[in-house]
XYZ file of C-alpha atoms in Angstrom:
457
model
C -14.059 27.232 71.166
C -11.102 25.166 72.226
C -11.492 22.655 69.281
C -11.863 25.474 66.811
C -8.540 26.907 68.063
C -7.013 23.489 67.953
C -8.087 22.793 64.445
C -6.931 26.282 63.326
C -3.485 25.569 64.788
C -3.366 22.104 63.075
C -4.080 23.675 59.697
C -1.355 26.247 60.218
C 1.077 23.549 61.248
C 0.189 21.586 58.091
C 0.771 24.723 55.902
C 4.204 25.239 57.606
C 5.167 21.557 57.064
C 4.232 21.932 53.309
C 6.478 24.979 53.087
C 9.321 23.136 54.559
C 9.075 20.510 51.787
C 7.404 17.923 53.996
C 4.548 15.629 52.740
C 1.111 16.890 53.590
C -1.036 14.544 55.509
C -4.723 14.774 54.694
C -7.135 14.300 57.632
C -8.971 11.114 57.751
C -6.237 9.117 56.052
C -4.064 8.114 59.229
C -5.382 4.613 59.329
C -5.641 4.070 55.483
C -2.765 2.715 53.488
C -0.728 5.468 51.853
C 0.238 5.882 48.162
C 3.535 7.171 46.986
C 5.365 7.595 43.700
C 7.174 4.391 43.958
C 4.139 2.262 45.178
C 2.042 1.495 48.163
C 3.397 2.040 51.632
C 2.169 0.741 54.986
C -0.327 2.584 57.130
C 1.203 5.565 59.128
C 0.304 6.740 62.543
C 2.285 9.938 62.369
C 3.571 12.369 59.942
C 6.518 11.357 57.721
C 9.765 11.965 59.518
C 12.227 14.513 58.143
C 15.417 13.020 56.633
C 17.444 14.777 59.376
C 15.410 13.184 62.148
C 15.872 9.739 60.529
C 19.567 10.375 60.345
C 19.751 11.399 63.964
C 17.885 8.377 65.171
C 20.115 6.143 63.043
C 23.264 7.716 64.565
C 21.941 7.278 68.078
C 21.043 3.716 67.536
C 24.220 2.588 65.778
C 26.685 5.058 67.201
C 27.815 5.913 63.579
C 28.171 9.469 62.418
C 27.239 10.198 58.780
C 28.873 13.148 57.094
C 26.340 15.794 56.126
C 25.536 16.260 52.554
C 27.177 19.314 50.940
C 25.216 22.436 51.148
C 24.729 22.386 47.293
C 22.418 19.459 47.543
C 19.881 21.252 49.698
C 16.895 22.640 47.818
C 16.805 26.365 48.411
C 14.380 28.817 46.930
C 11.954 26.022 46.096
C 9.348 28.287 44.891
C 11.726 29.446 42.007
C 12.551 25.977 40.720
C 10.597 24.397 38.007
C 7.375 22.669 39.331
C 7.650 19.632 37.135
C 8.510 15.948 37.168
C 12.075 17.011 36.515
C 12.467 17.975 40.130
C 11.548 14.519 41.403
C 15.102 13.389 40.907
C 16.007 15.430 43.964
C 13.359 13.825 46.227
C 14.392 11.335 48.935
C 13.186 7.749 48.336
C 10.224 6.492 50.397
C 11.124 5.017 53.819
C 10.580 1.442 52.570
C 13.440 1.791 50.101
C 17.171 2.167 50.691
C 18.256 5.747 51.150
C 20.386 7.667 48.685
C 24.102 7.683 49.179
C 25.934 11.070 49.140
C 27.479 10.320 45.799
C 24.101 9.448 44.205
C 22.501 12.617 45.684
C 25.331 14.667 44.257
C 24.909 13.029 40.926
C 21.124 13.651 40.894
C 21.732 17.264 41.798
C 24.186 17.631 38.884
C 21.765 15.934 36.409
C 18.984 18.249 37.678
C 21.096 21.376 37.223
C 22.001 20.203 33.724
C 18.341 19.635 32.838
C 17.314 23.037 34.252
C 20.149 24.747 32.409
C 19.156 22.998 29.134
C 15.457 23.951 29.663
C 16.482 27.563 30.250
C 18.608 27.405 26.913
C 15.576 26.228 25.092
C 13.364 28.794 26.559
C 15.857 31.588 25.705
C 16.197 30.247 22.121
C 12.382 30.161 21.726
C 12.124 33.595 23.133
C 14.678 34.912 20.554
C 12.888 33.119 17.806
C 9.505 34.611 18.764
C 11.007 38.008 18.983
C 12.611 37.496 15.609
C 9.313 36.482 14.040
C 7.503 39.428 15.603
C 10.082 41.794 14.302
C 9.922 40.340 10.798
C 6.180 40.426 10.943
C 6.238 44.136 12.029
C 8.575 44.852 9.217
C 6.484 43.098 6.689
C 3.421 44.951 7.888
C 5.173 48.244 7.543
C 6.323 47.195 3.996
C 2.749 46.288 3.042
C 1.441 49.623 4.373
C 3.986 51.619 2.553
C 3.463 49.604 -0.714
C -0.277 49.894 -0.426
C 0.126 53.717 -0.461
C 2.216 53.485 -3.652
C -0.153 51.154 -5.384
C -3.253 53.161 -4.523
C -1.832 56.700 -5.091
C 0.570 56.121 -7.940
C 0.292 52.877 -9.728
C -3.467 52.158 -10.060
C -4.452 55.593 -11.310
C -1.733 55.294 -13.954
C -2.016 51.539 -14.609
C -1.407 51.311 -18.331
C 1.564 53.567 -18.256
C 3.202 52.096 -15.074
C 2.447 48.271 -15.077
C 5.436 47.301 -17.177
C 7.980 49.613 -15.505
C 10.913 48.087 -13.594
C 9.855 49.731 -10.331
C 6.301 48.331 -10.542
C 7.596 44.922 -11.585
C 9.948 44.718 -8.592
C 7.251 45.857 -6.197
C 4.792 43.228 -7.783
C 7.452 40.453 -7.127
C 7.513 41.286 -3.360
C 3.719 40.488 -3.185
C 0.626 42.606 -3.532
C -0.902 44.252 -0.450
C -4.138 42.279 0.290
C -6.257 45.547 0.026
C -5.301 45.970 -3.668
C -4.784 42.401 -4.737
C -8.238 41.800 -6.187
C -8.125 45.021 -8.144
C -4.637 44.338 -9.497
C -5.659 40.750 -10.475
C -8.664 42.052 -12.258
C -6.684 44.540 -14.263
C -3.876 42.122 -15.078
C -6.246 39.247 -16.143
C -8.366 41.557 -18.174
C -11.784 41.153 -19.607
C -11.260 40.046 -23.268
C -14.595 38.235 -23.092
C -16.394 41.593 -22.354
C -18.475 40.002 -19.543
C -20.700 42.420 -17.705
C -22.413 42.175 -14.295
C -25.737 41.843 -16.126
C -24.470 38.941 -18.184
C -23.414 37.185 -15.005
C -26.874 37.592 -13.507
C -28.411 36.087 -16.656
C -26.303 33.002 -16.517
C -26.779 32.632 -12.778
C -30.531 32.618 -13.378
C -30.072 29.936 -16.004
C -27.982 27.921 -13.513
C -30.700 28.161 -10.826
C -33.309 27.020 -13.239
C -31.153 23.987 -14.205
C -30.420 23.071 -10.543
C -34.252 23.146 -10.019
C -34.728 20.775 -12.941
C -32.024 18.444 -11.713
C -33.500 18.401 -8.202
C -36.834 17.218 -9.720
C -35.063 14.401 -11.630
C -35.318 11.101 -9.863
C -32.120 9.380 -11.059
C -29.162 9.810 -13.290
C -30.637 7.343 -15.753
C -33.597 9.713 -16.180
C -31.084 12.524 -16.995
C -29.375 10.281 -19.691
C -32.797 9.358 -21.086
C -33.658 13.031 -21.407
C -30.466 13.356 -23.717
C -28.561 15.571 -21.350
C -24.797 15.749 -22.302
C -21.863 14.751 -20.343
C -20.983 18.465 -19.763
C -24.546 19.121 -18.480
C -24.384 16.193 -16.063
C -21.013 17.467 -14.776
C -22.728 20.868 -14.189
C -25.352 19.236 -11.935
C -25.901 20.615 -8.477
C -24.662 17.356 -6.782
C -21.373 17.385 -8.544
C -20.540 21.029 -7.772
C -21.774 20.459 -4.163
C -19.419 17.638 -3.764
C -16.354 19.588 -4.914
C -17.382 22.688 -2.908
C -17.259 20.555 0.334
C -13.639 19.654 -0.523
C -12.631 23.210 -1.199
C -10.319 24.561 1.667
C -12.137 22.329 4.142
C -10.021 23.619 7.089
C -11.408 27.141 6.655
C -15.155 26.037 6.863
C -16.153 29.396 5.085
C -17.014 27.359 1.897
C -18.769 24.515 3.648
C -22.541 24.250 3.894
C -23.734 27.140 6.129
C -20.504 28.993 5.678
C -20.498 32.618 4.546
C -19.063 31.876 1.157
C -20.713 28.522 0.346
C -23.636 30.002 -1.740
C -21.339 32.532 -3.339
C -18.985 29.849 -4.727
C -21.871 27.700 -5.782
C -23.314 30.606 -7.749
C -20.064 31.456 -9.597
C -19.444 27.815 -10.509
C -22.929 27.273 -11.574
C -23.039 30.369 -13.794
C -19.709 29.410 -15.405
C -21.106 26.019 -16.453
C -23.954 27.680 -18.307
C -21.681 30.232 -19.758
C -19.186 27.692 -21.020
C -21.118 24.429 -21.582
C -18.267 23.283 -23.906
C -15.948 23.165 -20.916
C -18.494 22.408 -18.149
C -17.572 21.921 -14.597
C -14.137 20.208 -13.926
C -12.738 19.308 -10.544
C -10.280 21.862 -9.457
C -12.152 24.812 -10.675
C -13.660 25.373 -7.210
C -10.263 26.111 -5.746
C -9.626 28.963 -8.369
C -13.062 30.366 -7.934
C -12.795 30.296 -4.144
C -9.420 32.323 -4.195
C -11.001 34.913 -6.463
C -14.077 35.136 -4.257
C -11.859 35.825 -1.175
C -10.369 38.861 -3.031
C -13.144 40.152 -5.197
C -16.866 40.842 -5.242
C -19.133 38.128 -6.614
C -19.718 39.460 -10.217
C -16.083 40.570 -10.486
C -14.862 37.198 -9.360
C -16.950 35.616 -12.040
C -15.558 37.875 -14.711
C -11.921 37.206 -13.515
C -12.654 33.433 -13.304
C -14.157 33.136 -16.928
C -11.309 35.170 -18.456
C -8.670 33.346 -16.490
C -9.930 29.897 -17.588
C -9.952 31.259 -21.200
C -6.200 31.657 -21.216
C -4.537 29.042 -23.461
C -2.784 27.021 -20.632
C -5.917 26.806 -18.449
C -8.196 26.126 -21.356
C -5.911 23.202 -22.569
C -6.003 21.638 -19.185
C -9.593 22.153 -18.244
C -10.769 20.842 -21.753
C -8.275 17.974 -21.420
C -6.613 18.733 -24.677
C -3.978 16.058 -24.584
C -1.860 17.321 -27.425
C -1.510 20.727 -25.855
C -1.034 19.293 -22.440
C 1.938 17.202 -23.860
C 3.388 20.344 -25.398
C 3.510 22.028 -21.922
C 4.930 18.904 -20.259
C 7.573 18.671 -22.895
C 8.580 22.302 -22.537
C 8.627 21.935 -18.706
C 11.096 18.933 -19.028
C 13.441 21.050 -21.147
C 13.840 23.554 -18.377
C 13.736 20.950 -15.708
C 16.824 19.128 -17.238
C 18.550 22.522 -17.663
C 18.063 23.781 -14.141
C 18.106 20.566 -12.055
C 19.929 17.854 -14.074
C 20.534 15.532 -11.048
C 16.935 15.476 -9.939
C 15.789 15.208 -13.570
C 17.796 11.993 -14.044
C 16.423 10.643 -10.690
C 12.856 11.259 -11.889
C 13.716 9.590 -15.149
C 15.096 6.447 -13.515
C 11.705 6.017 -11.855
C 9.878 6.935 -15.062
C 8.177 9.792 -13.067
C 6.674 12.071 -15.666
C 5.481 15.676 -15.132
C 1.925 15.021 -15.436
C 1.987 13.079 -12.200
C 2.413 16.191 -10.067
C 1.907 19.168 -12.652
C -1.739 18.428 -13.379
C -2.825 19.051 -9.824
C -0.693 22.256 -9.574
C -1.854 23.714 -12.846
C -5.560 22.758 -12.308
C -5.746 24.565 -8.942
C -2.979 27.214 -9.628
C -1.172 25.840 -6.548
C -3.994 26.876 -4.263
C -4.562 23.251 -3.100
C -0.864 22.321 -2.740
C 0.516 25.519 -1.035
C -0.588 27.395 1.954
C -3.257 29.909 0.960
C -1.138 33.131 1.660
C 1.819 31.728 -0.360
C -0.562 30.505 -3.115
C -1.856 34.146 -3.398
C 1.690 35.464 -3.791
C 2.254 32.937 -6.533
C -0.907 34.210 -8.145
C 0.401 37.776 -7.876
C 3.467 37.113 -10.112
C 1.386 34.738 -12.350
C -0.919 37.604 -13.134
C 2.241 39.599 -14.031
C 4.215 36.994 -16.064
C 1.562 34.691 -17.374
C 1.662 30.894 -17.795
C 5.516 30.771 -17.815
C 5.538 31.631 -14.048
C 3.278 28.628 -13.175
C 5.926 26.194 -14.587
C 8.794 28.296 -13.141
C 7.155 28.002 -9.724
C 6.986 24.156 -10.288
C 10.689 24.024 -10.886
C 11.244 26.318 -7.813
C 9.307 23.768 -5.704
C 11.467 21.016 -7.025
C 14.685 22.974 -6.359
C 13.547 23.690 -2.772
C 13.168 20.041 -1.979
C 15.743 18.614 -4.270
C 17.803 17.025 -1.449
C 14.822 15.239 0.026
C 13.418 14.151 -3.322
C 16.725 12.600 -4.327
C 16.353 10.185 -1.331
C 12.753 9.139 -2.266
C 11.325 6.431 -4.550
C 8.440 6.852 -7.077
C 5.629 6.483 -4.650
C 7.034 8.746 -1.932
C 7.942 11.447 -4.420
C 4.362 11.433 -5.862
C 2.780 11.676 -2.363
C 5.208 14.367 -1.280
C 4.591 16.581 -4.280
C 0.786 16.167 -4.095
C 0.638 17.569 -0.584
C 3.649 19.823 0.113
C 4.873 20.546 3.720
C 2.890 23.122 5.626
C 5.977 24.992 6.906
C 7.026 26.104 3.471
C 7.794 29.830 3.564
C 7.441 32.491 0.710
C 11.018 33.653 1.331
C 12.559 30.208 0.714
C 10.195 29.311 -2.179
C 10.628 32.628 -4.046
C 14.398 32.471 -3.498
C 14.407 29.161 -5.277
C 12.050 30.426 -8.044
C 14.391 33.420 -8.639
C 17.260 30.950 -9.137
C 15.410 29.158 -11.956
C 16.542 30.335 -15.417
C 13.736 30.154 -18.013
C 16.165 30.089 -20.952
C 17.362 27.191 -22.931
C 20.055 27.631 -25.752
C 19.099 31.310 -25.766
C 15.403 30.407 -26.209
C 12.792 31.571 -23.734
C 9.652 29.698 -22.607
C 7.422 30.861 -25.338
C 9.878 29.851 -28.022
C 10.537 26.380 -26.401
C 6.903 25.655 -25.942
C 6.158 26.767 -29.578
C 8.952 24.535 -30.895
C 7.537 21.589 -29.046
C 4.090 22.390 -30.524
C 5.456 22.373 -33.975
C 7.355 19.115 -33.272
C 4.162 17.523 -31.935
C 2.153 18.743 -34.902
C 4.613 17.240 -37.317
């Protein structure tokens, strides 16, 4: 009983010493060498002495009296101070090192106060930033909710009559609400090919039969011996599988075992059977994936096939060099008109539009931009057509003009292939809005047509 009371008292004493900012001494380590921040210290028999006791013993031994440190240097309210390595600057040095002078202690206190003040400033700044972001997010959600009501109750029921009105175009520019995005895309893209859900099932069945025959083929040489065309070989299961695995890899939803893997595989496979003249081309998987995220399977296929049948997409996916050159030439006309300084910089390095535009057009920016921002680009692309794809490209160049002017050929190409993740829709669309798609009173369609005539001649 006596020893139990003694041990309890000892533990209470240790807690009290710790609260008074003394170093806790663990039982069993009295005879073992101690370890401190500044290195190994000799074995200790007793608790570490308080700095006041050391000072009193020094005064008694030497007869000198030290002036007490100013009250400001004492650490009051320790529990409210940051518990980090920052506070170590206020600690006394170990007994085997020279003690701090009063001037040094004052300087350390001042440095510590400055660090704490700076940390508080950063914390307040971050808190204001978070508050502003949350406020903007709430405002955006409110705008989306109100816009959704307008789209569902007013615009979609009267689509043909309202789609070209100024009010709808302005609302469209601000971005479509996710709940109506797929429906609006389908209506805007249209179905000139008159594809039905039943037709999709027919081509999907053909694709599955083809995959089965490919899986039974032993090698690529056997395929060539069987007289299968290049387009058919590109439509093989292995090629599509490879590209699907590289489609939005960070999301995992399109990877093997993901919820949309088989869906994406079906849409791409059915298309290769529907359009064997085009076949499967790398980059298609990104377009199909974005459509699948916003539409049902058959509807996604219908939109996909009609979208790729547009003149610009058809020219790129069929690798029609003459048509592609026409688009590049038209793009350069507006590039020089809107960004003359950057245009000359690119010219000095012989950096042609195909180096960065091909990837942007092939995937409709869904690979280069964050997905939510790419969807907003798609919104206006469905409204304005191919012109907006090239206007978006000029908007990106305008946004990063100052950075690109400092880069050489290699760094420009690398930068434009994978754009920064922190790009925001507000900044990008502000730059896109500043791009004028007129040259000598000629619009995009006229300039591109003139370039086409020139190329033909």
